[in-house]
mmCIF file of C-alpha atoms in Angstrom:
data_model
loop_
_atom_site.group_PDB
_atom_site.id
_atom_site.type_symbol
_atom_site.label_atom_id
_atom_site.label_comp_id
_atom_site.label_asym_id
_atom_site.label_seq_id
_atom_site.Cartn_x
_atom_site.Cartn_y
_atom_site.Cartn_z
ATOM 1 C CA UNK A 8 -8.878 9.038 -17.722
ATOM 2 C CA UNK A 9 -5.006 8.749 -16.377
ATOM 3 C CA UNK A 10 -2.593 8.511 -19.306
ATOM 4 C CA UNK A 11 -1.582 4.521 -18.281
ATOM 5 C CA UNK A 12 -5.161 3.759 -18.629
ATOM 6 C CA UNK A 13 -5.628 5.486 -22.376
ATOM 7 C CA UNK A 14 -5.869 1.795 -23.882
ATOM 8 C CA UNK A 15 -8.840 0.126 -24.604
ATOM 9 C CA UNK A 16 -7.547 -2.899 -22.843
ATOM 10 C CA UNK A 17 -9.350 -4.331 -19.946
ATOM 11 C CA UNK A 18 -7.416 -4.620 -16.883
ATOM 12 C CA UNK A 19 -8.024 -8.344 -17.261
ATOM 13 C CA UNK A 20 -6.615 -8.509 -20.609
ATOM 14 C CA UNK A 21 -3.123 -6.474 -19.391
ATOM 15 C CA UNK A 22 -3.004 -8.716 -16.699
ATOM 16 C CA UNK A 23 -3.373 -11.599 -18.506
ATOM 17 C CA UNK A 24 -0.627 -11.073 -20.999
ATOM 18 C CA UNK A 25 1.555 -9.622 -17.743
ATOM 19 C CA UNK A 26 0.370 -13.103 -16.349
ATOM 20 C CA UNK A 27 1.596 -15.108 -19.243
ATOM 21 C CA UNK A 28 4.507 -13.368 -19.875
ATOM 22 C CA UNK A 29 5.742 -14.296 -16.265
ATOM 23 C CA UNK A 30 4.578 -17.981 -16.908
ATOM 24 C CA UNK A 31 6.321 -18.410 -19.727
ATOM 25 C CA UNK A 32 9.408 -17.063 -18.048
ATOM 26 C CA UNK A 33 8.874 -19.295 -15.178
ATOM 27 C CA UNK A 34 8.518 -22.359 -17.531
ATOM 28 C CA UNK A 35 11.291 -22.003 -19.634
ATOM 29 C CA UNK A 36 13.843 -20.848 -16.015
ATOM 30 C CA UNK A 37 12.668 -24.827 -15.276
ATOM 31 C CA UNK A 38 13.316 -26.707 -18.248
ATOM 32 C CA UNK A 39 9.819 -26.964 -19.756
ATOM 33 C CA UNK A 40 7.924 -26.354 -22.355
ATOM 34 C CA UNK A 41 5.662 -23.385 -22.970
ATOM 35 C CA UNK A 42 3.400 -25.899 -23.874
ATOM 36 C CA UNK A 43 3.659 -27.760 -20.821
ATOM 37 C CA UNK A 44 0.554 -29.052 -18.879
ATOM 38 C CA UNK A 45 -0.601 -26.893 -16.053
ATOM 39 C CA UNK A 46 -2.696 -26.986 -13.438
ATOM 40 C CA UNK A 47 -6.036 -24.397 -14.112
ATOM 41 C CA UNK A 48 -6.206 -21.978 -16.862
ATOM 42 C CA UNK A 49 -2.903 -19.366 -17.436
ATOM 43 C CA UNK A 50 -5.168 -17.083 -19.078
ATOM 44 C CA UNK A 51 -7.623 -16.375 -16.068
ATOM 45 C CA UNK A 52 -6.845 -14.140 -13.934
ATOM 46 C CA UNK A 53 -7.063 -15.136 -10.031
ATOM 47 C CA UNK A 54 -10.330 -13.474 -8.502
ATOM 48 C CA UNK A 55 -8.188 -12.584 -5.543
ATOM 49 C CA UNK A 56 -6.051 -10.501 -7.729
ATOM 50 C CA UNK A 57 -8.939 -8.805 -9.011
ATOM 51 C CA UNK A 58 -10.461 -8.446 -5.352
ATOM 52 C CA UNK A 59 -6.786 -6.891 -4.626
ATOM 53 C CA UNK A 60 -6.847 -4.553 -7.605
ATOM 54 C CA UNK A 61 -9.972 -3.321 -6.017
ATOM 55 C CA UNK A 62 -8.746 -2.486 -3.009
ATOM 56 C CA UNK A 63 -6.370 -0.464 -4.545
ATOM 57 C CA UNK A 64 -9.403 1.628 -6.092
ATOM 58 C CA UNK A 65 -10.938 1.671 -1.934
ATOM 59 C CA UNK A 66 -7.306 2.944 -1.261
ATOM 60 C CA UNK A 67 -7.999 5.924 -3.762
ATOM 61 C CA UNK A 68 -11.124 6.742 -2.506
ATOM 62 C CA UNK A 69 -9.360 6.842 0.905
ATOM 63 C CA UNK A 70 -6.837 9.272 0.110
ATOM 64 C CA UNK A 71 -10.002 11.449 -1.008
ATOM 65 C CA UNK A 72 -11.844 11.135 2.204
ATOM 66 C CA UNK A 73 -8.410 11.677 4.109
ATOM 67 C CA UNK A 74 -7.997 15.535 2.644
ATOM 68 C CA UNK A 75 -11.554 16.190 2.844
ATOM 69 C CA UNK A 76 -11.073 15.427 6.005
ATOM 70 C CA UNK A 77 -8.267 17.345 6.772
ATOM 71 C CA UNK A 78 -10.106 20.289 5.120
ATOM 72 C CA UNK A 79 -13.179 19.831 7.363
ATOM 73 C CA UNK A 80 -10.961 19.710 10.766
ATOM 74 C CA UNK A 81 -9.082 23.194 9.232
ATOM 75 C CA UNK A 82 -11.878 24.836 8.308
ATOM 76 C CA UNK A 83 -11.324 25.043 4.591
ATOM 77 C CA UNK A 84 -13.458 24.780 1.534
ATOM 78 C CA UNK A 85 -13.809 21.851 -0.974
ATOM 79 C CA UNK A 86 -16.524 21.159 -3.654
ATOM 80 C CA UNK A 87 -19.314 19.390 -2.165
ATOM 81 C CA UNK A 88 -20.299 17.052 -5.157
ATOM 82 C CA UNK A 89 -16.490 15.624 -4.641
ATOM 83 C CA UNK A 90 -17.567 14.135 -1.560
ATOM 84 C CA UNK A 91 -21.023 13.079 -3.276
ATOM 85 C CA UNK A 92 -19.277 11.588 -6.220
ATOM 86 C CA UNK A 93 -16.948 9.896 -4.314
ATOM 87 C CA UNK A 94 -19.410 8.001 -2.058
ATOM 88 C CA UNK A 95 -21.149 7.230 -5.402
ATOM 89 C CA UNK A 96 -18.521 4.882 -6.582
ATOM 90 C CA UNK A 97 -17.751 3.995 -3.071
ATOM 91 C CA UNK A 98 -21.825 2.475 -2.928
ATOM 92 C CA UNK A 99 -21.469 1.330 -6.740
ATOM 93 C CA UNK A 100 -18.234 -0.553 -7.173
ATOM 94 C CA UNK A 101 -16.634 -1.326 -3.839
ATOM 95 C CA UNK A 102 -20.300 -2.068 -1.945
ATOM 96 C CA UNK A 103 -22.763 -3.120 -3.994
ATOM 97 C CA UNK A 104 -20.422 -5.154 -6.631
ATOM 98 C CA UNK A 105 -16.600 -5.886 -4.490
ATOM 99 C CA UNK A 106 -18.371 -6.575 -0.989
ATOM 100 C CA UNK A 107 -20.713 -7.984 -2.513
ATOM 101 C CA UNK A 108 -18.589 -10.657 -4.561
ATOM 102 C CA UNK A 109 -16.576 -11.426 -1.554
ATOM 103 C CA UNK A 110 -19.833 -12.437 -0.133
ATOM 104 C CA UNK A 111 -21.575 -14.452 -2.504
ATOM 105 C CA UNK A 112 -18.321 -16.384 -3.343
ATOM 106 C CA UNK A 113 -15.882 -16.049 -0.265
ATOM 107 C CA UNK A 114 -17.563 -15.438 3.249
ATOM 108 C CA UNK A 115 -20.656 -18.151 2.224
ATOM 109 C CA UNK A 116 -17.218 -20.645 1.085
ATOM 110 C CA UNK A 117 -15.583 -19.875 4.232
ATOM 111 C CA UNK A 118 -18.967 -20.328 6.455
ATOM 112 C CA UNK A 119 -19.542 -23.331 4.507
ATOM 113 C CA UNK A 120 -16.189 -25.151 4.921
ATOM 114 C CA UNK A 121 -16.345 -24.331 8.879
ATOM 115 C CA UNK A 122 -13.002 -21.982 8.088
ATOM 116 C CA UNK A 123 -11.957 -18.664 9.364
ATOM 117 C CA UNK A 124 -16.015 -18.250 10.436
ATOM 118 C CA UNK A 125 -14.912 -15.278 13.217
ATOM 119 C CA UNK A 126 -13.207 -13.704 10.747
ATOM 120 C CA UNK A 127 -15.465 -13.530 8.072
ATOM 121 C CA UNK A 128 -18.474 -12.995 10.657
ATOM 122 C CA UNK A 129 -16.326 -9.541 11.390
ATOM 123 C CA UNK A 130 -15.969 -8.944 7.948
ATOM 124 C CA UNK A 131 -19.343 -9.235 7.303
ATOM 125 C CA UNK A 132 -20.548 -7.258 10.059
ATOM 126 C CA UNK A 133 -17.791 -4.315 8.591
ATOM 127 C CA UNK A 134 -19.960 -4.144 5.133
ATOM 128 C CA UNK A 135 -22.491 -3.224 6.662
ATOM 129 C CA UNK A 136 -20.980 -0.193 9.385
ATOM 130 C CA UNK A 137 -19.781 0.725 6.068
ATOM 131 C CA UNK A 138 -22.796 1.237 3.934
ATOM 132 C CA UNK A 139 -24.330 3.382 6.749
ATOM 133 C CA UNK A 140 -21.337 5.451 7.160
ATOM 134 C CA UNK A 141 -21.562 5.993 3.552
ATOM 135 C CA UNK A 142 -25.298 6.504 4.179
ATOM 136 C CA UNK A 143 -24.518 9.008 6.802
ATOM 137 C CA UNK A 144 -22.066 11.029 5.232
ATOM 138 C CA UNK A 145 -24.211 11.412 2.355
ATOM 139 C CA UNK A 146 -27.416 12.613 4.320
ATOM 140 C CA UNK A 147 -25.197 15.496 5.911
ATOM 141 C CA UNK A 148 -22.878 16.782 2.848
ATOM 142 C CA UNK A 149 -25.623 19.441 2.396
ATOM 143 C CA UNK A 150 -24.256 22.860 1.857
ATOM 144 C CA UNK A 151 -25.823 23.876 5.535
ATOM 145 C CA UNK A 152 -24.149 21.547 7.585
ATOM 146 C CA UNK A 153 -20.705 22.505 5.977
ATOM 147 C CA UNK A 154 -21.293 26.034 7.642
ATOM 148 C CA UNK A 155 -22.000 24.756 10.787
ATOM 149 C CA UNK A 156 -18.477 23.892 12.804
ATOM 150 C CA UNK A 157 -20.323 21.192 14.735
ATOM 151 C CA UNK A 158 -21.708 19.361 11.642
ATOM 152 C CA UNK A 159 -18.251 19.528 9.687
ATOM 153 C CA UNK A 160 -16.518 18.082 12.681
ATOM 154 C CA UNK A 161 -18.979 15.037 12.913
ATOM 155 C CA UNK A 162 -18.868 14.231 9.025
ATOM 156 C CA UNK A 163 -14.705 14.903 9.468
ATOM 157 C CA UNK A 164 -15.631 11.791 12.454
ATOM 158 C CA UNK A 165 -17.249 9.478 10.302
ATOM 159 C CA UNK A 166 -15.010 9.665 7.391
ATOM 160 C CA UNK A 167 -12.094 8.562 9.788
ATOM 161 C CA UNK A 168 -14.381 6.158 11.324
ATOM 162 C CA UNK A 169 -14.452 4.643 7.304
ATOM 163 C CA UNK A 170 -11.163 5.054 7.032
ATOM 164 C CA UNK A 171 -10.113 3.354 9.894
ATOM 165 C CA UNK A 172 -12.520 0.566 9.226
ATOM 166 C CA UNK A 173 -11.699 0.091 5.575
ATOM 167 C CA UNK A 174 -8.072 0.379 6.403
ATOM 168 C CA UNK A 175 -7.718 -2.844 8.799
ATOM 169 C CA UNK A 176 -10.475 -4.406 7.017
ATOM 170 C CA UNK A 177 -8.817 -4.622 3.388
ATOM 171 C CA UNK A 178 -5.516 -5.767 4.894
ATOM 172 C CA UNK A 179 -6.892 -8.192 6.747
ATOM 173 C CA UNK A 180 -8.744 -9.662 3.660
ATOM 174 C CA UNK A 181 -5.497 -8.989 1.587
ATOM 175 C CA UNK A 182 -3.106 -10.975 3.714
ATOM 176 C CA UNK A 183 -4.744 -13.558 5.342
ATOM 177 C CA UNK A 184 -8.752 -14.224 4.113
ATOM 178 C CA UNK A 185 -7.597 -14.087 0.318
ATOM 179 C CA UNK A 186 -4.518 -16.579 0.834
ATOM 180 C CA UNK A 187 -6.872 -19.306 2.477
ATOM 181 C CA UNK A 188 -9.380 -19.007 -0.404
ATOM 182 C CA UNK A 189 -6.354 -19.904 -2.997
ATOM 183 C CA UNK A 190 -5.533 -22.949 -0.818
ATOM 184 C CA UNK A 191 -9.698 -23.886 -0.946
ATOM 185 C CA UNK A 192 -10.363 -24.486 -4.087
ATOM 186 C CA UNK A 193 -9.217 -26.326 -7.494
ATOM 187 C CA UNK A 194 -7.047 -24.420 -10.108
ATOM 188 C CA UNK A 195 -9.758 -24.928 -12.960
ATOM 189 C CA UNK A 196 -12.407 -23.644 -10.206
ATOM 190 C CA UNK A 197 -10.354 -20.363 -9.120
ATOM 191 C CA UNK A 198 -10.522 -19.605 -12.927
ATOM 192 C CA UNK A 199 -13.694 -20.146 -13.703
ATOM 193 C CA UNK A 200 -14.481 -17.541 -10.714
ATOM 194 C CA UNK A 201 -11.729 -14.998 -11.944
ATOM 195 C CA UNK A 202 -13.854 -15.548 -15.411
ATOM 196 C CA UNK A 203 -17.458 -14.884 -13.830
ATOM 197 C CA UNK A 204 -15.854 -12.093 -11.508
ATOM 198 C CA UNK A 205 -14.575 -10.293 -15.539
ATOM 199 C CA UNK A 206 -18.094 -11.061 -16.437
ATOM 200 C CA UNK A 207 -19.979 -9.444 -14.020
ATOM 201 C CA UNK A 208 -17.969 -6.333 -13.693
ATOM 202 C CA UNK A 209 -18.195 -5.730 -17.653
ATOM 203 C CA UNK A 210 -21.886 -6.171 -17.375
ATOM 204 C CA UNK A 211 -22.172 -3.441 -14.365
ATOM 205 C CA UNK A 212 -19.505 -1.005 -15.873
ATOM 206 C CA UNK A 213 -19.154 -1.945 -19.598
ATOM 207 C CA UNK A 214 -15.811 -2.954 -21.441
ATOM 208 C CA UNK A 215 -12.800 -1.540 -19.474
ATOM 209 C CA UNK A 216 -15.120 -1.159 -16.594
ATOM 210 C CA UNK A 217 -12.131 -0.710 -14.275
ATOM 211 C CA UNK A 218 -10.065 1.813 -15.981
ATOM 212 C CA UNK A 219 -13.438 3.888 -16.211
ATOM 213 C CA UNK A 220 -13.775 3.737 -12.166
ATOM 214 C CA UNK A 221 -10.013 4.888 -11.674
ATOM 215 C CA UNK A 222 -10.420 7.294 -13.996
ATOM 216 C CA UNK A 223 -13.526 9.033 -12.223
ATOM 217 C CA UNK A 224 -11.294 8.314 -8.790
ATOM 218 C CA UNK A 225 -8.407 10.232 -10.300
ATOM 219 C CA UNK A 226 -10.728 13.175 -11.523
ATOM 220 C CA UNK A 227 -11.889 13.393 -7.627
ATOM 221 C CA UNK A 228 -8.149 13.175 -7.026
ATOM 222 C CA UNK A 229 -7.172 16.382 -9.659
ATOM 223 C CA UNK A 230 -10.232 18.595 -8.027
ATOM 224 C CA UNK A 231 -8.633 18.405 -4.897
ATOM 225 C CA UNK A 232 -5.182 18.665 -5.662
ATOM 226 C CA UNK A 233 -3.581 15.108 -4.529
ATOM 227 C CA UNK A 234 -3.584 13.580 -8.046
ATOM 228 C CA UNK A 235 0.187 13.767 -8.761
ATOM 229 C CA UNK A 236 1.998 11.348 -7.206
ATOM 230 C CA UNK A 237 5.851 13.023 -7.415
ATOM 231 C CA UNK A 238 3.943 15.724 -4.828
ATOM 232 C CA UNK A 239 4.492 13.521 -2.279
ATOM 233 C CA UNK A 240 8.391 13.188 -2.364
ATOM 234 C CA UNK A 241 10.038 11.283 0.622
ATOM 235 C CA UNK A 242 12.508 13.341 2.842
ATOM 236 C CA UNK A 243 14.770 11.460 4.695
#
């Protein structure tokens, strides 16, 4: 597990004391109370910032597909079971427990309400060219296809297809689907969710669920060399 993620604490429970921390700042910078009545619950955390966090993890598992990639296109080695492992938590937390969140209690809102429909049509339709790119890549990471120039080049093909998908798809989500979903719904609701959403993941990945998953993505991370961050200096 990365050294910032050595506590026990849940992501949840470091963002809600980061959360109250800034409340109470903002509070007291307008005159009030700490104790002042507020609109929802301070102590949940917004389900869109938890959606957000998890994109973060997709980002991760990005950067992993990006230099197997780049390793596949140049002819070079890299462990097989990195590319298994990282579609693993690829199918178990961002497809069958993220996507799936967003659309249980987003896209059916959204449809619902009459709102962004296109867009979350699209979105939808995105899931699922993602779960059988993940589906494809993981019927030809066999040891046989990665000596055969032809097969390399195809899987090095559909993990830029996923990147490219994933890429547009998460921004989009990030800047305009998640926004409208705030403005949808009542304070005391958008907690509750950010509450069920803590629930759900601690039942599918145990306490700290989160710091477990970006731990395994950062081991993925060290086996290929891309882990530390100061590698990547900026030249100007």
């Amino acid at each position: 597990m990365e050294p910032y993620l050595q506590s026990q604490e849940s992501r949840r429970n470091f963002l809600v004391k980061g959360g109250l921390l800034l409340a109470a700042a903002g509070l007291l910078g307008a005159g009030c109370t700490p104790g002042a009545e507020q609109e929802g619950n301070l102590a949940a955390i917004a389900p869109t910032e938890d959606l957000m966090a998890e994109h973060g993890v997709l980002s991760r598992l990005m950067l992993v597909y990006d230099e197997i990639t780049r390793r596949l296109r140049f002819g070079e080695d890299f462990p097989l079971q990195v590319l298994a492992a990282g579609n693993d938590i690829t199918r178990r937390f961002i497809q069958a427990y993220h996507e799936k969140n967003e659309e249980s209690h987003l896209f059916n809102r959204f449809s619902n309400a009459g709102d962004l429909t296109e867009l979350v049509a699209v979105l939808y339709q995105q899931h699922l060219a993602g779960r059988k790119l993940i589906g494809e890549i993981d019927r030809l990471n066999t040891e046989a296809n990665m000596r055969n120039p032809a097969q390399r080049l195809r899987v090095a093909e559909y993990l830029i297809t996923f990147n490219q998908l994933y890429r547009r798809h998460a921004a989009w989500e990030d800047t305009v689907l998640f926004p409208a979903f705030r403005s949808m719904i009542p304070g005391k609701d958008f907690a509750a969710l950010g509450d069920a959403f803590s629930k759900e993941e601690e039942k599918l990945f145990g306490p700290g669920g989160f710091a477990t998953i970006v731990g395994q993505v950062a081991e993925l991370e060290k086996k290929l060399g891309i882990y530390e961050l100061q590698q990547y200096p900026q030249k100007v």
